mmCIF file of C-alpha atoms in Angstrom:
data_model
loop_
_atom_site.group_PDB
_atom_site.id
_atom_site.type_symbol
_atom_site.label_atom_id
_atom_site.label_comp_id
_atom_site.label_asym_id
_atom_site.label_seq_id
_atom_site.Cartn_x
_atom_site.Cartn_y
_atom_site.Cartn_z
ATOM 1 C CA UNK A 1 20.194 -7.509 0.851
ATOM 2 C CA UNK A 2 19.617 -10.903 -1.359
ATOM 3 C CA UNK A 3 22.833 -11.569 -3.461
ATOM 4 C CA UNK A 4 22.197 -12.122 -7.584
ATOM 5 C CA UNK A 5 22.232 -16.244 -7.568
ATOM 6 C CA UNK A 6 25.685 -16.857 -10.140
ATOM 7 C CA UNK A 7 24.518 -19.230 -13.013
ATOM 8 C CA UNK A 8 25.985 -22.659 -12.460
ATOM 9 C CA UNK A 9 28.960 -23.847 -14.583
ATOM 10 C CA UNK A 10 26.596 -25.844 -16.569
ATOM 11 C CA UNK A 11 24.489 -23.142 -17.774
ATOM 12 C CA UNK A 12 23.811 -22.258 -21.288
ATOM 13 C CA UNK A 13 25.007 -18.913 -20.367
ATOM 14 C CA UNK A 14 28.587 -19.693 -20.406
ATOM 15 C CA UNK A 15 28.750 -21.722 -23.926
ATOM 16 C CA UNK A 16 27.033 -18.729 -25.519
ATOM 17 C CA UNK A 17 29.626 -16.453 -24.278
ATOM 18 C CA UNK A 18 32.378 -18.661 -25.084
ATOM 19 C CA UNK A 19 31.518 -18.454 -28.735
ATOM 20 C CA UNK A 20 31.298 -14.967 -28.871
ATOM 21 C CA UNK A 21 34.758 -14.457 -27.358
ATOM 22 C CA UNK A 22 36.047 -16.988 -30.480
ATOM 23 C CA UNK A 23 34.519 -14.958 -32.850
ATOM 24 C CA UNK A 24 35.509 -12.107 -32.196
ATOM 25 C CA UNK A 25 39.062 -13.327 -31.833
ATOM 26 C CA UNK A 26 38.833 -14.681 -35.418
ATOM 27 C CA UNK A 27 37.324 -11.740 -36.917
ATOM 28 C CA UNK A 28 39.535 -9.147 -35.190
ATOM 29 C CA UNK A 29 42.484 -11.260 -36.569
ATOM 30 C CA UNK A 30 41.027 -11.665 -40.094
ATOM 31 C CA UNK A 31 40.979 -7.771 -40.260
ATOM 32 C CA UNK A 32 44.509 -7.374 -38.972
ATOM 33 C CA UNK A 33 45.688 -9.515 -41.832
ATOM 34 C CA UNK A 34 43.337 -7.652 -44.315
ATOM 35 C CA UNK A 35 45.156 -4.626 -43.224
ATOM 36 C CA UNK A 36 48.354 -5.991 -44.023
ATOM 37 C CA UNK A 37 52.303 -5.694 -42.410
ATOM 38 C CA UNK A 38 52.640 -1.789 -41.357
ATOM 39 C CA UNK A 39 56.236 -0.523 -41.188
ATOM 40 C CA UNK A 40 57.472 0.626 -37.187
ATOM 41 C CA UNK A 41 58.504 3.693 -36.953
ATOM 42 C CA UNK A 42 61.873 4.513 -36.396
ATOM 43 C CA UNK A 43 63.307 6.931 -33.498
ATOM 44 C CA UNK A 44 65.420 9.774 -35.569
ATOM 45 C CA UNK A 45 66.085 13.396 -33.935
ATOM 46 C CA UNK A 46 65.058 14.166 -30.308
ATOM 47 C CA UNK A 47 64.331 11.044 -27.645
ATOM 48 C CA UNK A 48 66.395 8.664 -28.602
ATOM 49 C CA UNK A 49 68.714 9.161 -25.378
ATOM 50 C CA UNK A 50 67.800 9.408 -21.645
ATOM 51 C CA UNK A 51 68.402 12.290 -19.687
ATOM 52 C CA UNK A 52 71.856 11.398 -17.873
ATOM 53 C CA UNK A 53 72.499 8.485 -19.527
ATOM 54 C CA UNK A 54 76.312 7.020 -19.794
ATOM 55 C CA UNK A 55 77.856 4.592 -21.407
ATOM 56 C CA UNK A 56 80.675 2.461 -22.776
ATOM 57 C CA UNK A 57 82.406 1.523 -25.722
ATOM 58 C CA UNK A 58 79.790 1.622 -28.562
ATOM 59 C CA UNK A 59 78.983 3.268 -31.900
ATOM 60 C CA UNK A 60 76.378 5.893 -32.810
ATOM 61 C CA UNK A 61 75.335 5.917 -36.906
ATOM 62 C CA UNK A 62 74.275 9.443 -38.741
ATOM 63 C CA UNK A 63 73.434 10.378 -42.019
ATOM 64 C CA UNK A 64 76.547 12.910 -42.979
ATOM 65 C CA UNK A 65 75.515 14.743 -46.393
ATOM 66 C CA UNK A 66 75.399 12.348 -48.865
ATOM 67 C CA UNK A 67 77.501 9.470 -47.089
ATOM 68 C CA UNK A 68 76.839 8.116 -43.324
ATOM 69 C CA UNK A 69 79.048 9.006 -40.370
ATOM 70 C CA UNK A 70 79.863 6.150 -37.767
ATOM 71 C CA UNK A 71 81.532 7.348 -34.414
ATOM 72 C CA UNK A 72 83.148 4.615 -32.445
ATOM 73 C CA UNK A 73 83.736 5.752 -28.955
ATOM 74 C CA UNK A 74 84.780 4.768 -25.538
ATOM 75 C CA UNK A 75 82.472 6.529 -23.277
ATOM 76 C CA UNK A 76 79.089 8.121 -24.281
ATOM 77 C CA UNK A 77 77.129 10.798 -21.738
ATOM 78 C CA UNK A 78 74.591 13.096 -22.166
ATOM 79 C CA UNK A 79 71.015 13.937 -23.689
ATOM 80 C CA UNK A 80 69.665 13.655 -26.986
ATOM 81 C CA UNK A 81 70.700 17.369 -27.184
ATOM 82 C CA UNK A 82 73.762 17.645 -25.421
ATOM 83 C CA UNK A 83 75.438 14.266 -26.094
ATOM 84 C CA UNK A 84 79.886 14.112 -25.213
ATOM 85 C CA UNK A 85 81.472 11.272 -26.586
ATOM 86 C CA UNK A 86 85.807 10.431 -25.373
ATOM 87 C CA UNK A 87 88.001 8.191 -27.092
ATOM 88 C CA UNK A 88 86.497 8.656 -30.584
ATOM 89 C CA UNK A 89 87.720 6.977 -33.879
ATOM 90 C CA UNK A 90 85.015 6.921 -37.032
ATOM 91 C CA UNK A 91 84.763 6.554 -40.662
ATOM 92 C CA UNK A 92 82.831 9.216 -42.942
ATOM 93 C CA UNK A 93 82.072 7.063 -46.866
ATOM 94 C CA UNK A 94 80.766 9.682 -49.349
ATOM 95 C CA UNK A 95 81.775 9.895 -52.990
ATOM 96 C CA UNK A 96 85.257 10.898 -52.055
ATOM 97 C CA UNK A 97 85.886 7.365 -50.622
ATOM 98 C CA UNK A 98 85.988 6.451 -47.361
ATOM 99 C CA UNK A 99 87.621 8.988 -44.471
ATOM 100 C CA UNK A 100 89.068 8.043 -40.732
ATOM 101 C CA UNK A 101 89.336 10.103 -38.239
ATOM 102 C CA UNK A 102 90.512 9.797 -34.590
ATOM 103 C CA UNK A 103 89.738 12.301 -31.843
ATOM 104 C CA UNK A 104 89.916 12.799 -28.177
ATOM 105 C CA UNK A 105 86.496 13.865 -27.852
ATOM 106 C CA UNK A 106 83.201 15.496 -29.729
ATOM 107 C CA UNK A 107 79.960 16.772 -28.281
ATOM 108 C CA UNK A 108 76.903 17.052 -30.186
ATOM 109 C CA UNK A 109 75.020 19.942 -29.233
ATOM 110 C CA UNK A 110 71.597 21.092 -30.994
ATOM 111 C CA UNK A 111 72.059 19.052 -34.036
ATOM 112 C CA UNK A 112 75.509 20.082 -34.787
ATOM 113 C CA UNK A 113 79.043 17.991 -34.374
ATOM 114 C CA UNK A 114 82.449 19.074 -32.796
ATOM 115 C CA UNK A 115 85.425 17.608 -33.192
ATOM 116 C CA UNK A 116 87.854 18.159 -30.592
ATOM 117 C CA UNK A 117 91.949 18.340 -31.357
ATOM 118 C CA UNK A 118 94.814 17.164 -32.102
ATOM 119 C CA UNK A 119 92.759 15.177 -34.429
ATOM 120 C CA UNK A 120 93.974 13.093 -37.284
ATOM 121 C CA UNK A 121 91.913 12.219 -40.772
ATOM 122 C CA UNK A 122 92.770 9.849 -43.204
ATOM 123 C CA UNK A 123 91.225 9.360 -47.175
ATOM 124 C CA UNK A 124 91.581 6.123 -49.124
ATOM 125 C CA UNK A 125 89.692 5.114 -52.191
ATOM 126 C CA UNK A 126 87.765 2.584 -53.090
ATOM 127 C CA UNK A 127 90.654 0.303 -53.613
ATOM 128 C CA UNK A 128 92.367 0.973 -50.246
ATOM 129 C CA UNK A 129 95.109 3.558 -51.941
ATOM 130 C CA UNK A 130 95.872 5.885 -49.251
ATOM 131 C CA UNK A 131 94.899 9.736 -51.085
ATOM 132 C CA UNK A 132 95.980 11.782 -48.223
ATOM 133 C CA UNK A 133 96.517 12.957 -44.619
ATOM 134 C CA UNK A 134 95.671 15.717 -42.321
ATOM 135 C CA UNK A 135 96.416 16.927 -38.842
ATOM 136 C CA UNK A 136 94.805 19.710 -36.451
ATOM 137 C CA UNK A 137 97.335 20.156 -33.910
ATOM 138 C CA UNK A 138 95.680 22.394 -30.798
ATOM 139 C CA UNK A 139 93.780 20.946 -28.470
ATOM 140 C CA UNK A 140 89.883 21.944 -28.034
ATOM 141 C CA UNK A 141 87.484 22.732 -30.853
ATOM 142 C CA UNK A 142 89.325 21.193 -34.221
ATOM 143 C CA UNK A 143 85.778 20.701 -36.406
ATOM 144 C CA UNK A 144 82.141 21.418 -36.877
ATOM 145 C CA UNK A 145 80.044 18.997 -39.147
ATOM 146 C CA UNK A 146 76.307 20.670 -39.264
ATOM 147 C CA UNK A 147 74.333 19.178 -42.433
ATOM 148 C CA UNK A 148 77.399 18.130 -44.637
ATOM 149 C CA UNK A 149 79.222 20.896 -44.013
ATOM 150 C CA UNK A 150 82.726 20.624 -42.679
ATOM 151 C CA UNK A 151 84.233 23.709 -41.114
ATOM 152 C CA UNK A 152 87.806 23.997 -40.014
ATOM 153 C CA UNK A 153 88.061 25.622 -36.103
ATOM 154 C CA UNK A 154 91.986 25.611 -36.568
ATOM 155 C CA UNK A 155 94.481 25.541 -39.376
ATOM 156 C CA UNK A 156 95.101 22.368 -41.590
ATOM 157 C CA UNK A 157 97.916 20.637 -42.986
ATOM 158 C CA UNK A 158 96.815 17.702 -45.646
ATOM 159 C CA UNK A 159 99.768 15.906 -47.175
ATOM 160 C CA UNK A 160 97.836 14.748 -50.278
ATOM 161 C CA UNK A 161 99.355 11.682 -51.911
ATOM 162 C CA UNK A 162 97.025 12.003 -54.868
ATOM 163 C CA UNK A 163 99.041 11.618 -58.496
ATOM 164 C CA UNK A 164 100.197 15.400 -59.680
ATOM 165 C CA UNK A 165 98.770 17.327 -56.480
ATOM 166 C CA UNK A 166 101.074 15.495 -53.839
ATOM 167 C CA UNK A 167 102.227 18.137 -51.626
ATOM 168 C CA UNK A 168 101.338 19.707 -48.645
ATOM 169 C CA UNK A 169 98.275 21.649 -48.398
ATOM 170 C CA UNK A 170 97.846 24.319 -45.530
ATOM 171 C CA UNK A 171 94.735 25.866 -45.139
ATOM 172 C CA UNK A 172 93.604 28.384 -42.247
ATOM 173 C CA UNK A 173 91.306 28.256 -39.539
ATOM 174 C CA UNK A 174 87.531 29.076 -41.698
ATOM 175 C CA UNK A 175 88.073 26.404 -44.057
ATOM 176 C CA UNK A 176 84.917 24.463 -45.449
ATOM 177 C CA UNK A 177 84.240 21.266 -47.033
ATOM 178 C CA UNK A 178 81.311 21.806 -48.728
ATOM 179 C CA UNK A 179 78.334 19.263 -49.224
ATOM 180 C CA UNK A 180 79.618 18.459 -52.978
ATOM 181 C CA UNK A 181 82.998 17.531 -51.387
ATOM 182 C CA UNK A 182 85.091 20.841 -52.550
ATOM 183 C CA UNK A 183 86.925 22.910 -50.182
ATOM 184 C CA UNK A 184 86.497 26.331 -49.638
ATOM 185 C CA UNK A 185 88.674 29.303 -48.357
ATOM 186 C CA UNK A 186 87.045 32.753 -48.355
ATOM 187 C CA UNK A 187 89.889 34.369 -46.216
ATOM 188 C CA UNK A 188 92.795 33.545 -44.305
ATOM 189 C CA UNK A 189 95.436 32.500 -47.381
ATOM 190 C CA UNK A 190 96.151 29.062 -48.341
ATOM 191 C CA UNK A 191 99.402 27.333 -49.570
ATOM 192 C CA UNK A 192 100.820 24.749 -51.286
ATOM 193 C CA UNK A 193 104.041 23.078 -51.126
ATOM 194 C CA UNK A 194 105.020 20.961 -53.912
ATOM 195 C CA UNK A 195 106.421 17.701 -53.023
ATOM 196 C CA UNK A 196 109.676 17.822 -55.497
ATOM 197 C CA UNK A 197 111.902 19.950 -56.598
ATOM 198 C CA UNK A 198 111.263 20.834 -60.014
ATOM 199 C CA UNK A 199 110.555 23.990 -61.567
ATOM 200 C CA UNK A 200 107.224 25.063 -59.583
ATOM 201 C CA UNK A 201 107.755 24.691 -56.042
ATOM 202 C CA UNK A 202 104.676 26.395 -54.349
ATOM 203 C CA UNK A 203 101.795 28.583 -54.700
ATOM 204 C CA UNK A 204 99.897 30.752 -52.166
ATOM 205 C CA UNK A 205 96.888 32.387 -52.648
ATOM 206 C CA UNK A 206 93.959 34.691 -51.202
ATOM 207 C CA UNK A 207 91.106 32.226 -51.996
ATOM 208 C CA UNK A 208 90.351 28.779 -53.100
ATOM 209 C CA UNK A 209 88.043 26.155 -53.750
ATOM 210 C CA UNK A 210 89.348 22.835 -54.921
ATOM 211 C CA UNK A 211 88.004 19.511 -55.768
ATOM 212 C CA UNK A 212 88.452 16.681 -53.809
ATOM 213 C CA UNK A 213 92.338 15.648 -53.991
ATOM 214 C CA UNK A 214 92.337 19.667 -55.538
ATOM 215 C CA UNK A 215 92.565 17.833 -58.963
ATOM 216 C CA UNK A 216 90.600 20.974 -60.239
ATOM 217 C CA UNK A 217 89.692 24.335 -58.756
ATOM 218 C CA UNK A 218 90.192 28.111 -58.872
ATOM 219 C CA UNK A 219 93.011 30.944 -56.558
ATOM 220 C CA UNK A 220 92.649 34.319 -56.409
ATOM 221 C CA UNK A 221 95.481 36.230 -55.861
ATOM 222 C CA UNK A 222 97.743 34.168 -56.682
ATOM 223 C CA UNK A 223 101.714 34.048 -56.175
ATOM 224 C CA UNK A 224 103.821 30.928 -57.291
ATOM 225 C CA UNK A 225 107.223 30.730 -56.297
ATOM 226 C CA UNK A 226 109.586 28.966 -58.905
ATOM 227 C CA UNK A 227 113.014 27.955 -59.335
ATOM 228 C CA UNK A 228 114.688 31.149 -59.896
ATOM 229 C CA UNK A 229 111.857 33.286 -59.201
ATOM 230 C CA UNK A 230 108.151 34.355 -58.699
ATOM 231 C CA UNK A 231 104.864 34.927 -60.723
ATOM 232 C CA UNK A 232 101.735 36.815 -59.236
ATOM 233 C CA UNK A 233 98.376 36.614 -61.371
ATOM 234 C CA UNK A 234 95.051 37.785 -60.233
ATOM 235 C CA UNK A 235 94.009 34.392 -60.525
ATOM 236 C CA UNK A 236 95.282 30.480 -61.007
ATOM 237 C CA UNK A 237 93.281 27.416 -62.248
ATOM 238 C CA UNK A 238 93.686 23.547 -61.660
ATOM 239 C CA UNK A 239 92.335 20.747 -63.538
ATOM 240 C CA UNK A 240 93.765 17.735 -64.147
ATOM 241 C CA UNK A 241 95.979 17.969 -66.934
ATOM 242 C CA UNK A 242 97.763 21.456 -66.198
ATOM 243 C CA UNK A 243 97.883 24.446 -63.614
ATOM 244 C CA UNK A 244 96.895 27.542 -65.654
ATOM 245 C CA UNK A 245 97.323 31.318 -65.334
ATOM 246 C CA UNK A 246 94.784 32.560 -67.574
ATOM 247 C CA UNK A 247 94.718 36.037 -67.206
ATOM 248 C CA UNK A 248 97.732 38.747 -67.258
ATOM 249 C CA UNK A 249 100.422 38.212 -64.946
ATOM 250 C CA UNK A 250 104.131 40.084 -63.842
ATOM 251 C CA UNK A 251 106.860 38.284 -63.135
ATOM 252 C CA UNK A 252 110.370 38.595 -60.891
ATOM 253 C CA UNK A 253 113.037 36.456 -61.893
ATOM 254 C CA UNK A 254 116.519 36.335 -59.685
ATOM 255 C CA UNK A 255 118.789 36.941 -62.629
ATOM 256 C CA UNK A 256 117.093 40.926 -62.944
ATOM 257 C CA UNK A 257 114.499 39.982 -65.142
ATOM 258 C CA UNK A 258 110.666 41.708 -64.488
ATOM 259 C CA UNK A 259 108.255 41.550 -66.781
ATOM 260 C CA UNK A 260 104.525 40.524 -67.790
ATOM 261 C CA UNK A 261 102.684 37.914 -69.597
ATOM 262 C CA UNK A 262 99.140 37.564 -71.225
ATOM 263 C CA UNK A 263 98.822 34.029 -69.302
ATOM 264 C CA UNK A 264 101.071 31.010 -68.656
ATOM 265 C CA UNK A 265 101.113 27.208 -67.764
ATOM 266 C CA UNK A 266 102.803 24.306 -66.086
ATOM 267 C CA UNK A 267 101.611 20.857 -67.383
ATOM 268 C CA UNK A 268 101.316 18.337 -64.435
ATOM 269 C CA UNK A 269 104.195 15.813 -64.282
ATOM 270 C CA UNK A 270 103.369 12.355 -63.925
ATOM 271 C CA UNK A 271 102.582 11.118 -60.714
ATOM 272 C CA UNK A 272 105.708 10.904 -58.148
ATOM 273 C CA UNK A 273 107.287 13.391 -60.262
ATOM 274 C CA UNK A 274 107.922 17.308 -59.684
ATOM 275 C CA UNK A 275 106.664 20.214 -62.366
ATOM 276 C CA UNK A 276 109.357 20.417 -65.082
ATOM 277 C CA UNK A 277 108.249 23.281 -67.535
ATOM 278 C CA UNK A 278 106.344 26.753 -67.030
ATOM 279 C CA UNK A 279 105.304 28.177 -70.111
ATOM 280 C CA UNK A 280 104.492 32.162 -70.895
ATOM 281 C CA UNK A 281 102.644 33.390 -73.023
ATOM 282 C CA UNK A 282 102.462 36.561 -75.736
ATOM 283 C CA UNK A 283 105.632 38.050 -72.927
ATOM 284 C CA UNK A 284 107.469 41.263 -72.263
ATOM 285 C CA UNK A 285 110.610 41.506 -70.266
ATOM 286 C CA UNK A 286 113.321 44.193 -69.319
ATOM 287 C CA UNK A 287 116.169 44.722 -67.173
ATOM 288 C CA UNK A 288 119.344 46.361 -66.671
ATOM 289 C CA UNK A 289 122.897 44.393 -67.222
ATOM 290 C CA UNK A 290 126.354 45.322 -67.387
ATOM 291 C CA UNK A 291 125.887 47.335 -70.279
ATOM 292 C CA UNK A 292 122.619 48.992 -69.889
ATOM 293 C CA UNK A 293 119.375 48.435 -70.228
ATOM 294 C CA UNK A 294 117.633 44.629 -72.626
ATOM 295 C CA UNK A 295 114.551 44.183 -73.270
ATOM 296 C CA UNK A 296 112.990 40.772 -75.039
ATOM 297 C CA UNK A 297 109.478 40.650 -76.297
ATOM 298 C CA UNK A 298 108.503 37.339 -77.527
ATOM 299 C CA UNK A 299 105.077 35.032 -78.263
ATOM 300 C CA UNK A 300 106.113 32.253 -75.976
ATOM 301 C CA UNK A 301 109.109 31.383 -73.529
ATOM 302 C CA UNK A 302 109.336 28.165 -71.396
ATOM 303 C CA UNK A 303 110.580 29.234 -67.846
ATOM 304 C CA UNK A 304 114.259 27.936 -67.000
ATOM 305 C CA UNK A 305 116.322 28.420 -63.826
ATOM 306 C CA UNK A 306 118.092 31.828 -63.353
#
């Protein structure tokens, strides 16, 4: 076999070659730039985590409705679609303001949060003013969050510190938060317990949804328990300015008196301060003394003790 005789270093050859590797680097990077900066793309959804992969004290940022979700957390394990966090704090902004939370653990399995008890939230406002607190007291499952959507795994007390709705909220196990921020309770019974002592000093009902800081919203099935008595209406409204009973209603008092009324109202008290007046409207009333039977019909009466 005779070997191809290689061209000596000073052949032609290799100058020839040399320019066409430098222009073709040039006009390769002439057409890069033509084609201007291109965005990367981003790793969102499945991948992002190794099968088996651990860790230790970090953060993990999601979009939650229309705020962002960061969880804080102490150790990390799991796949992209079965991920456990332990030792979690985080802080949920939305339109609300801006919410805590602390929790032993969560596990995110197929796209969809839990929250794992006793587990603690917090709101403040833009301004730092602390709006109210809540508490889930068992231990295991406490939340879901799934596209927005909270949904309440056990029963839960907010103390909301919020102007004319301070008081204690309790709402059972099924509760939602909604993506718009209202709360929702289709079944179960909810309650409030009014902070003071005034004339109105709680209301229960069969349903509920409620604004955020329940400055407005709508009960069905309604029963308020006042100083001196009760009132049960098919159904209650909030808003800011007054709690209304808009349709017919019956009412108990503890001096003997029962009667009904075409609607009522308590105006909200100022904030720090308990409801004062109850007002009835278009009212009928009967019951039986010492010396038989009164009745009192009248267009308005303003509630007082018994």
């Amino acid at each position: 076999m005779i070997a191809w005789p290689f061209p000596s270093h000073r052949a032609r050859v290799w100058r020839t070659l040399g320019w066409i590797s430098i222009g073709s680097a040039i006009a390769l990077t002439g057409l890069f730039m033509l084609q201007g900066p291109r965005r990367l793309q981003g790793q969102t959804g499945t991948g992002l985590f190794d099968p088996g992969m651990a860790g230790s004290r970090g953060s993990l940022s999601e979009a939650m409705g229309n705020g962002r979700m960061v969880l804080n957390y102490q150790t990390l394990e799991g796949t992209d679609e079965d991920l456990r966090l332990k030792g979690v704090t985080g802080q949920l902004l939305d339109s609300t303001g801006l919410w805590h939370l602390k929790s032993p653990s969560a596990r995110r399995l197929e796209q969809t949060w839990t929250l794992d008890g006793p587990l603690d939230l917090n709101l403040v406002d833009g301004t730092g003013s602390d709006l109210g607190q809540g508490r889930m007291t068992d231990g295991g499952g406490a939340m879901l969050w799934k596209d927005g959507i909270w949904t309440g795994l056990q029963p839960l007390l907010w103390e909301s510190h919020q102007g004319a709705s301070s008081g204690e909220w309790h709402l059972p196990a099924g509760w939602t938060r909604q993506a718009d921020g209202r709360f929702v309770v289709e079944q179960g019974g909810v309650r409030w317990i009014a902070s003071g002592t005034g004339t109105l000093r709680s209301m229960d009902a069969e349903k509920l949804w409620a604004t955020p800081g329940f400055e407005e919203g709508h009960l069905e099935q309604a029963l308020a328990t006042l100083d001196g008595g009760v009132i049960r209406a098919a159904t209650a409204d909030l808003d800011p300015q007054t709690v209304r009973w808009p349709a017919p209603l019956s009412f108990t008092r503890d001096d003997g008196w029962r009667g009904t009324a075409a609607g009522g109202e308590a105006p909200r008290p100022a904030p720090g301060s308990p409801f004062q007046e109850v007002e009835l409207k278009t009212f009928h009333a009967d019951r039986t003394g010492p010396e038989g039977p009164e009745k009192l019909d009248a267009q308005g009466a303003r509630w007082t003790p018994a």
